[in-house]
Amino acid sequence: MANGVIAVWAYGIDEVEGDAVNALAQDYYANIVGPYWPPERRLVEEGYRTIPFPFHEISAPPIQMKMQWDLDALLGYFSTWSATNRFIKANGYNPLERLEKDLSEVWGERERTRLVTCPLSMRVGRKEIA
């Protein structure tokens, strides 16, 4: 008999260096485009902990992705979100234009980079394979 291992992961909600900047990013995620996330997004936010996992669970260490992004990189990332695109389709305008204006007021020099931290949720399990 052989043993197999499965690992599933999802990245959580980003945090951006700087209280004022992070507050705007969190508000954008939760309140501006929040209603436009598909219902399945909740599974990602919960780190897949609420769905059945028919494996013997193995503890995984906490992992974070860390990036140094300037304002354009952060806005570019937000533009890839399905919720941003659903917002645009439903409302006929891009909410990132307002966010860019608000972030520009607290970001500093546009080329300045800030640490963006993204926690990863991981479930790892083992199941004996016959």
Short mmCIF file of N, CA, C and O in Angstrom, two decimals:
data_model
loop_
_atom_site.label_atom_id
_atom_site.label_comp_id
_atom_site.label_asym_id
_atom_site.label_seq_id
_atom_site.Cartn_x
_atom_site.Cartn_y
_atom_site.Cartn_z
N MET A 1 0.83 -1.19 0.00
CA MET A 1 0.00 0.00 0.00
C MET A 1 0.87 1.25 0.00
O MET A 1 1.92 1.28 0.62
N ALA A 2 0.37 2.26 -0.67
CA ALA A 2 1.08 3.54 -0.73
C ALA A 2 0.25 4.61 -0.03
O ALA A 2 -0.96 4.48 0.09
N ASN A 3 0.91 5.63 0.40
CA ASN A 3 0.22 6.76 1.02
C ASN A 3 0.27 7.95 0.09
O ASN A 3 1.30 8.22 -0.53
N GLY A 4 -0.83 8.64 0.02
CA GLY A 4 -0.89 9.86 -0.79
C GLY A 4 -1.07 11.06 0.13
O GLY A 4 -1.56 10.93 1.25
N VAL A 5 -0.66 12.20 -0.34
CA VAL A 5 -0.82 13.43 0.41
C VAL A 5 -1.54 14.43 -0.49
O VAL A 5 -1.25 14.51 -1.68
N ILE A 6 -2.46 15.17 0.10
CA ILE A 6 -3.14 16.23 -0.62
C ILE A 6 -2.94 17.53 0.14
O ILE A 6 -2.94 17.55 1.37
N ALA A 7 -2.73 18.59 -0.61
CA ALA A 7 -2.62 19.92 -0.01
C ALA A 7 -3.48 20.87 -0.84
O ALA A 7 -3.37 20.90 -2.06
N VAL A 8 -4.36 21.57 -0.16
CA VAL A 8 -5.18 22.59 -0.82
C VAL A 8 -4.89 23.91 -0.14
O VAL A 8 -4.65 23.96 1.07
N TRP A 9 -4.87 24.96 -0.90
CA TRP A 9 -4.54 26.26 -0.32
C TRP A 9 -5.35 27.36 -0.99
O TRP A 9 -5.86 27.20 -2.09
N ALA A 10 -5.47 28.43 -0.27
CA ALA A 10 -6.12 29.64 -0.77
C ALA A 10 -5.44 30.82 -0.11
O ALA A 10 -4.96 30.71 1.01
N TYR A 11 -5.39 31.92 -0.81
CA TYR A 11 -4.81 33.09 -0.18
C TYR A 11 -5.92 33.95 0.40
O TYR A 11 -7.00 34.07 -0.14
N GLY A 12 -5.61 34.51 1.54
CA GLY A 12 -6.58 35.30 2.29
C GLY A 12 -6.60 36.75 1.87
O GLY A 12 -6.19 37.12 0.77
N ILE A 13 -7.06 37.57 2.76
CA ILE A 13 -7.24 38.99 2.50
C ILE A 13 -5.91 39.72 2.72
O ILE A 13 -5.31 39.61 3.78
N ASP A 14 -5.49 40.45 1.71
CA ASP A 14 -4.23 41.18 1.77
C ASP A 14 -4.26 42.27 2.83
O ASP A 14 -5.29 42.88 3.08
N GLU A 15 -3.11 42.52 3.40
CA GLU A 15 -2.91 43.68 4.26
C GLU A 15 -1.80 44.50 3.64
O GLU A 15 -0.78 43.96 3.20
N VAL A 16 -2.00 45.81 3.62
CA VAL A 16 -1.05 46.72 2.99
C VAL A 16 -0.42 47.58 4.07
O VAL A 16 -1.11 48.09 4.96
N GLU A 17 0.87 47.73 4.00
CA GLU A 17 1.62 48.55 4.96
C GLU A 17 1.06 49.97 5.03
O GLU A 17 0.80 50.61 3.99
N GLY A 18 0.88 50.44 6.24
CA GLY A 18 0.36 51.79 6.48
C GLY A 18 -1.11 51.73 6.86
O GLY A 18 -1.93 51.22 6.09
N ASP A 19 -1.43 52.23 8.03
CA ASP A 19 -2.80 52.13 8.54
C ASP A 19 -3.83 52.76 7.60
O ASP A 19 -4.87 52.15 7.33
N ALA A 20 -3.56 53.96 7.13
CA ALA A 20 -4.54 54.65 6.26
C ALA A 20 -4.70 53.92 4.93
O ALA A 20 -5.81 53.77 4.42
N VAL A 21 -3.59 53.45 4.37
CA VAL A 21 -3.64 52.72 3.10
C VAL A 21 -4.38 51.40 3.30
O VAL A 21 -5.27 51.05 2.51
N ASN A 22 -4.05 50.68 4.36
CA ASN A 22 -4.69 49.40 4.61
C ASN A 22 -6.20 49.57 4.85
O ASN A 22 -7.00 48.76 4.40
N ALA A 23 -6.57 50.62 5.57
CA ALA A 23 -7.99 50.86 5.82
C ALA A 23 -8.76 51.04 4.51
O ALA A 23 -9.86 50.49 4.35
N LEU A 24 -8.18 51.76 3.57
CA LEU A 24 -8.83 51.94 2.28
C LEU A 24 -8.90 50.62 1.51
O LEU A 24 -9.93 50.32 0.88
N ALA A 25 -7.83 49.84 1.55
CA ALA A 25 -7.82 48.55 0.86
C ALA A 25 -8.85 47.60 1.46
O ALA A 25 -9.57 46.90 0.72
N GLN A 26 -8.95 47.57 2.79
CA GLN A 26 -9.92 46.68 3.44
C GLN A 26 -11.35 47.13 3.15
O GLN A 26 -12.24 46.30 2.94
N ASP A 27 -11.58 48.44 3.13
CA ASP A 27 -12.90 48.94 2.81
C ASP A 27 -13.28 48.60 1.37
O ASP A 27 -14.42 48.21 1.10
N TYR A 28 -12.32 48.71 0.47
CA TYR A 28 -12.58 48.35 -0.92
C TYR A 28 -12.98 46.89 -1.02
O TYR A 28 -13.98 46.53 -1.66
N TYR A 29 -12.22 46.02 -0.38
CA TYR A 29 -12.49 44.58 -0.42
C TYR A 29 -13.87 44.25 0.15
O TYR A 29 -14.66 43.53 -0.45
N ALA A 30 -14.15 44.75 1.35
CA ALA A 30 -15.35 44.34 2.07
C ALA A 30 -16.61 45.11 1.68
O ALA A 30 -17.69 44.51 1.59
N ASN A 31 -16.48 46.40 1.46
CA ASN A 31 -17.67 47.24 1.30
C ASN A 31 -17.94 47.71 -0.11
O ASN A 31 -19.09 47.77 -0.53
N ILE A 32 -16.88 48.08 -0.84
CA ILE A 32 -17.10 48.60 -2.19
C ILE A 32 -17.42 47.46 -3.15
O ILE A 32 -18.47 47.44 -3.78
N VAL A 33 -16.50 46.49 -3.26
CA VAL A 33 -16.76 45.36 -4.15
C VAL A 33 -17.23 44.13 -3.39
O VAL A 33 -17.59 43.12 -4.01
N GLY A 34 -17.26 44.20 -2.08
CA GLY A 34 -17.68 43.06 -1.27
C GLY A 34 -18.97 42.39 -1.70
O GLY A 34 -19.03 41.16 -1.83
N PRO A 35 -20.02 43.15 -1.99
CA PRO A 35 -21.27 42.52 -2.41
C PRO A 35 -21.18 41.82 -3.77
O PRO A 35 -22.10 41.08 -4.14
N TYR A 36 -20.11 42.03 -4.50
CA TYR A 36 -19.97 41.46 -5.84
C TYR A 36 -19.11 40.19 -5.87
O TYR A 36 -18.92 39.62 -6.94
N TRP A 37 -18.59 39.78 -4.71
CA TRP A 37 -17.87 38.51 -4.67
C TRP A 37 -18.89 37.39 -4.83
O TRP A 37 -19.99 37.47 -4.29
N PRO A 38 -18.53 36.32 -5.54
CA PRO A 38 -19.46 35.18 -5.62
C PRO A 38 -19.58 34.53 -4.23
O PRO A 38 -18.67 34.64 -3.41
N PRO A 39 -20.69 33.87 -3.96
CA PRO A 39 -20.87 33.25 -2.64
C PRO A 39 -19.74 32.29 -2.26
O PRO A 39 -19.41 32.16 -1.08
N GLU A 40 -19.13 31.66 -3.25
CA GLU A 40 -18.06 30.70 -2.97
C GLU A 40 -16.82 31.37 -2.37
O GLU A 40 -15.97 30.70 -1.80
N ARG A 41 -16.71 32.67 -2.50
CA ARG A 41 -15.56 33.38 -1.93
C ARG A 41 -15.47 33.15 -0.43
O ARG A 41 -14.38 33.13 0.14
N ARG A 42 -16.62 32.96 0.21
CA ARG A 42 -16.64 32.71 1.65
C ARG A 42 -15.79 31.48 2.00
O ARG A 42 -15.11 31.46 3.01
N LEU A 43 -15.80 30.46 1.14
CA LEU A 43 -14.99 29.26 1.39
C LEU A 43 -13.50 29.62 1.45
O LEU A 43 -12.76 29.09 2.28
N VAL A 44 -13.07 30.51 0.56
CA VAL A 44 -11.68 30.96 0.55
C VAL A 44 -11.38 31.74 1.82
O VAL A 44 -10.36 31.52 2.48
N GLU A 45 -12.27 32.66 2.18
CA GLU A 45 -12.06 33.47 3.38
C GLU A 45 -11.97 32.60 4.63
O GLU A 45 -11.27 32.96 5.58
N GLU A 46 -12.66 31.49 4.63
CA GLU A 46 -12.65 30.56 5.76
C GLU A 46 -11.51 29.55 5.66
O GLU A 46 -11.41 28.64 6.49
N GLY A 47 -10.65 29.70 4.67
CA GLY A 47 -9.51 28.79 4.51
C GLY A 47 -9.93 27.35 4.27
O GLY A 47 -9.21 26.43 4.64
N TYR A 48 -11.08 27.15 3.65
CA TYR A 48 -11.63 25.83 3.37
C TYR A 48 -11.94 25.03 4.63
O TYR A 48 -12.17 23.83 4.58
N ARG A 49 -11.93 25.66 5.78
CA ARG A 49 -12.14 24.95 7.06
C ARG A 49 -13.57 24.48 7.25
O ARG A 49 -13.82 23.65 8.11
N THR A 50 -14.51 25.03 6.50
CA THR A 50 -15.92 24.69 6.71
C THR A 50 -16.43 23.64 5.73
O THR A 50 -17.61 23.32 5.75
N ILE A 51 -15.55 23.10 4.90
CA ILE A 51 -15.99 22.06 3.97
C ILE A 51 -15.42 20.72 4.42
O ILE A 51 -14.36 20.66 5.07
N PRO A 52 -16.11 19.62 4.11
CA PRO A 52 -15.60 18.31 4.49
C PRO A 52 -14.22 18.06 3.90
O PRO A 52 -13.93 18.45 2.77
N PHE A 53 -13.39 17.43 4.69
CA PHE A 53 -12.02 17.12 4.27
C PHE A 53 -11.75 15.68 4.70
O PHE A 53 -11.33 15.42 5.83
N PRO A 54 -12.03 14.73 3.82
CA PRO A 54 -12.01 13.31 4.20
C PRO A 54 -10.61 12.70 4.25
O PRO A 54 -10.36 11.63 3.70
N PHE A 55 -9.70 13.40 4.89
CA PHE A 55 -8.33 12.95 4.99
C PHE A 55 -7.88 13.13 6.43
O PHE A 55 -8.42 13.96 7.16
N HIS A 56 -6.88 12.38 6.80
CA HIS A 56 -6.26 12.59 8.11
C HIS A 56 -5.47 13.89 8.01
O HIS A 56 -4.51 13.99 7.26
N GLU A 57 -5.92 14.88 8.77
CA GLU A 57 -5.34 16.22 8.62
C GLU A 57 -3.94 16.28 9.24
O GLU A 57 -3.69 15.76 10.32
N ILE A 58 -3.06 16.93 8.51
CA ILE A 58 -1.68 17.16 8.94
C ILE A 58 -1.52 18.66 9.16
O ILE A 58 -1.91 19.46 8.31
N SER A 59 -0.95 19.04 10.28
CA SER A 59 -0.74 20.47 10.55
C SER A 59 0.23 21.06 9.53
O SER A 59 1.26 20.46 9.21
N ALA A 60 -0.14 22.23 9.05
CA ALA A 60 0.73 22.95 8.11
C ALA A 60 1.20 24.23 8.79
O ALA A 60 0.44 24.86 9.52
N PRO A 61 2.43 24.62 8.56
CA PRO A 61 2.92 25.86 9.18
C PRO A 61 2.24 27.08 8.56
O PRO A 61 1.79 27.04 7.41
N PRO A 62 2.13 28.16 9.31
CA PRO A 62 1.58 29.38 8.71
C PRO A 62 2.52 29.90 7.61
O PRO A 62 3.74 29.89 7.77
N ILE A 63 1.91 30.31 6.52
CA ILE A 63 2.69 30.80 5.38
C ILE A 63 2.06 32.11 4.92
O ILE A 63 0.84 32.26 4.91
N GLN A 64 2.91 33.04 4.54
CA GLN A 64 2.46 34.32 3.99
C GLN A 64 3.24 34.62 2.72
O GLN A 64 4.42 34.31 2.63
N MET A 65 2.54 35.20 1.77
CA MET A 65 3.23 35.76 0.61
C MET A 65 3.48 37.22 0.95
O MET A 65 2.61 37.89 1.51
N LYS A 66 4.66 37.70 0.62
CA LYS A 66 5.00 39.10 0.86
C LYS A 66 5.54 39.69 -0.42
O LYS A 66 6.42 39.12 -1.06
N MET A 67 4.97 40.83 -0.79
CA MET A 67 5.37 41.51 -2.01
C MET A 67 5.65 42.98 -1.69
O MET A 67 5.05 43.54 -0.78
N GLN A 68 6.52 43.58 -2.44
CA GLN A 68 6.74 45.03 -2.39
C GLN A 68 6.11 45.60 -3.65
O GLN A 68 6.62 45.37 -4.75
N TRP A 69 5.00 46.31 -3.48
CA TRP A 69 4.28 46.84 -4.63
C TRP A 69 4.18 48.35 -4.56
O TRP A 69 3.99 48.92 -3.48
N ASP A 70 4.26 48.98 -5.72
CA ASP A 70 3.94 50.40 -5.79
C ASP A 70 2.42 50.51 -6.00
O ASP A 70 1.71 49.50 -6.11
N LEU A 71 1.93 51.73 -6.05
CA LEU A 71 0.49 51.95 -6.15
C LEU A 71 -0.10 51.32 -7.41
O LEU A 71 -1.16 50.71 -7.37
N ASP A 72 0.61 51.46 -8.52
CA ASP A 72 0.09 50.89 -9.77
C ASP A 72 -0.01 49.37 -9.71
O ASP A 72 -0.96 48.79 -10.24
N ALA A 73 0.94 48.73 -9.07
CA ALA A 73 0.88 47.27 -8.94
C ALA A 73 -0.31 46.85 -8.08
O ALA A 73 -1.01 45.88 -8.41
N LEU A 74 -0.54 47.56 -6.99
CA LEU A 74 -1.67 47.23 -6.12
C LEU A 74 -2.99 47.41 -6.87
O LEU A 74 -3.86 46.53 -6.85
N LEU A 75 -3.14 48.53 -7.54
CA LEU A 75 -4.36 48.77 -8.31
C LEU A 75 -4.52 47.76 -9.44
O LEU A 75 -5.64 47.30 -9.72
N GLY A 76 -3.43 47.39 -10.07
CA GLY A 76 -3.48 46.36 -11.10
C GLY A 76 -3.96 45.04 -10.56
O GLY A 76 -4.76 44.34 -11.20
N TYR A 77 -3.50 44.69 -9.38
CA TYR A 77 -3.95 43.46 -8.73
C TYR A 77 -5.45 43.53 -8.44
O TYR A 77 -6.21 42.60 -8.75
N PHE A 78 -5.90 44.65 -7.87
CA PHE A 78 -7.34 44.80 -7.58
C PHE A 78 -8.17 44.72 -8.85
O PHE A 78 -9.32 44.28 -8.82
N SER A 79 -7.60 45.14 -9.98
CA SER A 79 -8.35 45.11 -11.24
C SER A 79 -8.58 43.68 -11.73
O SER A 79 -9.45 43.46 -12.57
N THR A 80 -7.82 42.72 -11.21
CA THR A 80 -8.00 41.33 -11.63
C THR A 80 -9.09 40.61 -10.85
O THR A 80 -9.48 39.51 -11.21
N TRP A 81 -9.56 41.22 -9.78
CA TRP A 81 -10.57 40.56 -8.94
C TRP A 81 -11.88 40.41 -9.69
O TRP A 81 -12.36 41.34 -10.32
N SER A 82 -12.49 39.25 -9.54
CA SER A 82 -13.80 39.03 -10.15
C SER A 82 -14.82 40.02 -9.59
O SER A 82 -15.70 40.49 -10.31
N ALA A 83 -14.71 40.36 -8.31
CA ALA A 83 -15.66 41.29 -7.71
C ALA A 83 -15.53 42.68 -8.33
O ALA A 83 -16.55 43.37 -8.52
N THR A 84 -14.33 43.12 -8.64
CA THR A 84 -14.15 44.41 -9.31
C THR A 84 -14.84 44.39 -10.67
O THR A 84 -15.57 45.31 -11.02
N ASN A 85 -14.63 43.32 -11.40
CA ASN A 85 -15.21 43.23 -12.74
C ASN A 85 -16.72 43.08 -12.70
O ASN A 85 -17.43 43.63 -13.55
N ARG A 86 -17.25 42.40 -11.71
CA ARG A 86 -18.71 42.30 -11.55
C ARG A 86 -19.30 43.66 -11.17
O ARG A 86 -20.38 44.02 -11.61
N PHE A 87 -18.58 44.41 -10.33
CA PHE A 87 -19.01 45.76 -9.97
C PHE A 87 -19.13 46.62 -11.22
O PHE A 87 -20.14 47.31 -11.43
N ILE A 88 -18.09 46.60 -12.04
CA ILE A 88 -18.09 47.41 -13.27
C ILE A 88 -19.27 47.03 -14.16
O ILE A 88 -19.98 47.90 -14.67
N LYS A 89 -19.48 45.74 -14.34
CA LYS A 89 -20.57 45.28 -15.19
C LYS A 89 -21.93 45.71 -14.65
O LYS A 89 -22.81 46.12 -15.40
N ALA A 90 -22.10 45.65 -13.33
CA ALA A 90 -23.39 46.00 -12.72
C ALA A 90 -23.64 47.49 -12.67
O ALA A 90 -24.79 47.93 -12.74
N ASN A 91 -22.58 48.29 -12.51
CA ASN A 91 -22.75 49.72 -12.26
C ASN A 91 -22.32 50.64 -13.39
O ASN A 91 -22.59 51.83 -13.36
N GLY A 92 -21.58 50.09 -14.35
CA GLY A 92 -21.19 50.90 -15.50
C GLY A 92 -20.02 51.84 -15.27
O GLY A 92 -19.77 52.72 -16.09
N TYR A 93 -19.33 51.69 -14.16
CA TYR A 93 -18.12 52.49 -13.94
C TYR A 93 -17.14 51.68 -13.10
O TYR A 93 -17.50 50.70 -12.47
N ASN A 94 -15.89 52.13 -13.12
CA ASN A 94 -14.82 51.41 -12.43
C ASN A 94 -14.58 52.01 -11.05
O ASN A 94 -14.16 53.17 -10.94
N PRO A 95 -14.81 51.24 -9.99
CA PRO A 95 -14.61 51.77 -8.64
C PRO A 95 -13.14 52.04 -8.32
O PRO A 95 -12.83 52.73 -7.34
N LEU A 96 -12.24 51.51 -9.12
CA LEU A 96 -10.81 51.73 -8.88
C LEU A 96 -10.41 53.18 -9.13
O LEU A 96 -9.42 53.65 -8.58
N GLU A 97 -11.18 53.89 -9.94
CA GLU A 97 -10.85 55.30 -10.19
C GLU A 97 -10.96 56.10 -8.89
O GLU A 97 -10.10 56.91 -8.58
N ARG A 98 -12.00 55.86 -8.12
CA ARG A 98 -12.15 56.56 -6.83
C ARG A 98 -11.11 56.06 -5.83
O ARG A 98 -10.50 56.85 -5.10
N LEU A 99 -10.88 54.75 -5.82
CA LEU A 99 -9.89 54.20 -4.90
C LEU A 99 -8.51 54.76 -5.20
O LEU A 99 -7.76 55.10 -4.28
N GLU A 100 -8.17 54.88 -6.48
CA GLU A 100 -6.87 55.43 -6.85
C GLU A 100 -6.71 56.86 -6.31
O GLU A 100 -5.67 57.22 -5.77
N LYS A 101 -7.76 57.65 -6.44
CA LYS A 101 -7.73 59.02 -5.93
C LYS A 101 -7.52 59.01 -4.41
O LYS A 101 -6.66 59.73 -3.88
N ASP A 102 -8.29 58.20 -3.70
CA ASP A 102 -8.19 58.14 -2.24
C ASP A 102 -6.83 57.62 -1.78
O ASP A 102 -6.22 58.16 -0.86
N LEU A 103 -6.34 56.56 -2.44
CA LEU A 103 -5.03 56.01 -2.07
C LEU A 103 -3.91 57.00 -2.37
O LEU A 103 -2.94 57.09 -1.61
N SER A 104 -4.03 57.73 -3.46
CA SER A 104 -2.99 58.70 -3.82
C SER A 104 -2.78 59.75 -2.73
O SER A 104 -1.68 60.25 -2.55
N GLU A 105 -3.84 60.06 -2.01
CA GLU A 105 -3.76 61.06 -0.95
C GLU A 105 -2.98 60.57 0.27
O GLU A 105 -2.47 61.37 1.04
N VAL A 106 -2.89 59.25 0.47
CA VAL A 106 -2.21 58.71 1.66
C VAL A 106 -1.01 57.83 1.32
O VAL A 106 -0.27 57.42 2.22
N TRP A 107 -0.78 57.55 0.05
CA TRP A 107 0.28 56.62 -0.36
C TRP A 107 1.67 57.23 -0.23
O TRP A 107 2.61 56.57 0.14
N GLY A 108 1.80 58.49 -0.58
CA GLY A 108 3.12 59.10 -0.73
C GLY A 108 3.47 59.11 -2.20
O GLY A 108 2.59 59.09 -3.06
N GLU A 109 4.76 59.15 -2.50
CA GLU A 109 5.17 59.13 -3.91
C GLU A 109 4.63 57.89 -4.59
O GLU A 109 4.71 56.79 -4.05
N ARG A 110 4.08 58.07 -5.78
CA ARG A 110 3.41 56.97 -6.49
C ARG A 110 4.33 55.76 -6.67
O ARG A 110 3.88 54.62 -6.64
N GLU A 111 5.63 56.01 -6.86
CA GLU A 111 6.58 54.92 -7.09
C GLU A 111 7.00 54.23 -5.79
O GLU A 111 7.66 53.19 -5.82
N ARG A 112 6.65 54.83 -4.66
CA ARG A 112 7.01 54.23 -3.37
C ARG A 112 6.40 52.84 -3.29
O ARG A 112 5.26 52.62 -3.67
N THR A 113 7.19 51.90 -2.81
CA THR A 113 6.64 50.56 -2.63
C THR A 113 6.24 50.37 -1.17
O THR A 113 6.82 50.97 -0.26
N ARG A 114 5.24 49.55 -1.00
CA ARG A 114 4.75 49.19 0.33
C ARG A 114 4.66 47.67 0.41
O ARG A 114 4.41 47.00 -0.58
N LEU A 115 4.86 47.17 1.62
CA LEU A 115 4.76 45.74 1.85
C LEU A 115 3.29 45.32 1.79
O LEU A 115 2.44 45.90 2.48
N VAL A 116 3.00 44.34 0.96
CA VAL A 116 1.68 43.74 0.87
C VAL A 116 1.83 42.30 1.35
O VAL A 116 2.63 41.53 0.81
N THR A 117 1.08 41.96 2.38
CA THR A 117 1.16 40.63 2.98
C THR A 117 -0.14 39.89 2.73
O THR A 117 -1.23 40.43 2.97
N CYS A 118 -0.01 38.67 2.26
CA CYS A 118 -1.17 37.86 1.95
C CYS A 118 -1.03 36.52 2.67
O CYS A 118 -0.16 35.72 2.34
N PRO A 119 -1.87 36.28 3.68
CA PRO A 119 -1.80 35.00 4.37
C PRO A 119 -2.32 33.87 3.49
O PRO A 119 -3.27 34.05 2.73
N LEU A 120 -1.68 32.73 3.59
CA LEU A 120 -2.15 31.55 2.87
C LEU A 120 -2.78 30.60 3.88
O LEU A 120 -2.23 30.35 4.95
N SER A 121 -3.95 30.10 3.53
CA SER A 121 -4.60 29.07 4.32
C SER A 121 -4.34 27.75 3.62
O SER A 121 -4.51 27.65 2.41
N MET A 122 -3.93 26.76 4.39
CA MET A 122 -3.61 25.48 3.78
C MET A 122 -4.21 24.35 4.60
O MET A 122 -4.19 24.38 5.83
N ARG A 123 -4.75 23.38 3.88
CA ARG A 123 -5.17 22.14 4.52
C ARG A 123 -4.39 21.01 3.85
O ARG A 123 -4.33 20.91 2.63
N VAL A 124 -3.77 20.21 4.68
CA VAL A 124 -2.94 19.11 4.19
C VAL A 124 -3.48 17.85 4.84
O VAL A 124 -3.79 17.82 6.04
N GLY A 125 -3.58 16.81 4.04
CA GLY A 125 -4.10 15.55 4.57
C GLY A 125 -3.44 14.36 3.92
O GLY A 125 -2.80 14.46 2.89
N ARG A 126 -3.63 13.24 4.56
CA ARG A 126 -3.08 11.97 4.07
C ARG A 126 -4.19 10.94 4.03
O ARG A 126 -4.98 10.85 4.95
N LYS A 127 -4.23 10.20 2.96
CA LYS A 127 -5.18 9.12 2.83
C LYS A 127 -4.46 7.93 2.26
O LYS A 127 -3.73 8.05 1.27
N GLU A 128 -4.66 6.81 2.89
CA GLU A 128 -4.03 5.60 2.40
C GLU A 128 -4.67 5.20 1.09
O GLU A 128 -5.89 5.22 0.95
N ILE A 129 -3.84 4.90 0.11
CA ILE A 129 -4.32 4.48 -1.21
C ILE A 129 -4.03 3.00 -1.35
O ILE A 129 -2.91 2.55 -1.15
N ALA A 130 -5.06 2.25 -1.68
CA ALA A 130 -4.88 0.79 -1.83
C ALA A 130 -4.32 0.45 -3.17
O ALA A 130 -4.44 1.12 -4.13
#
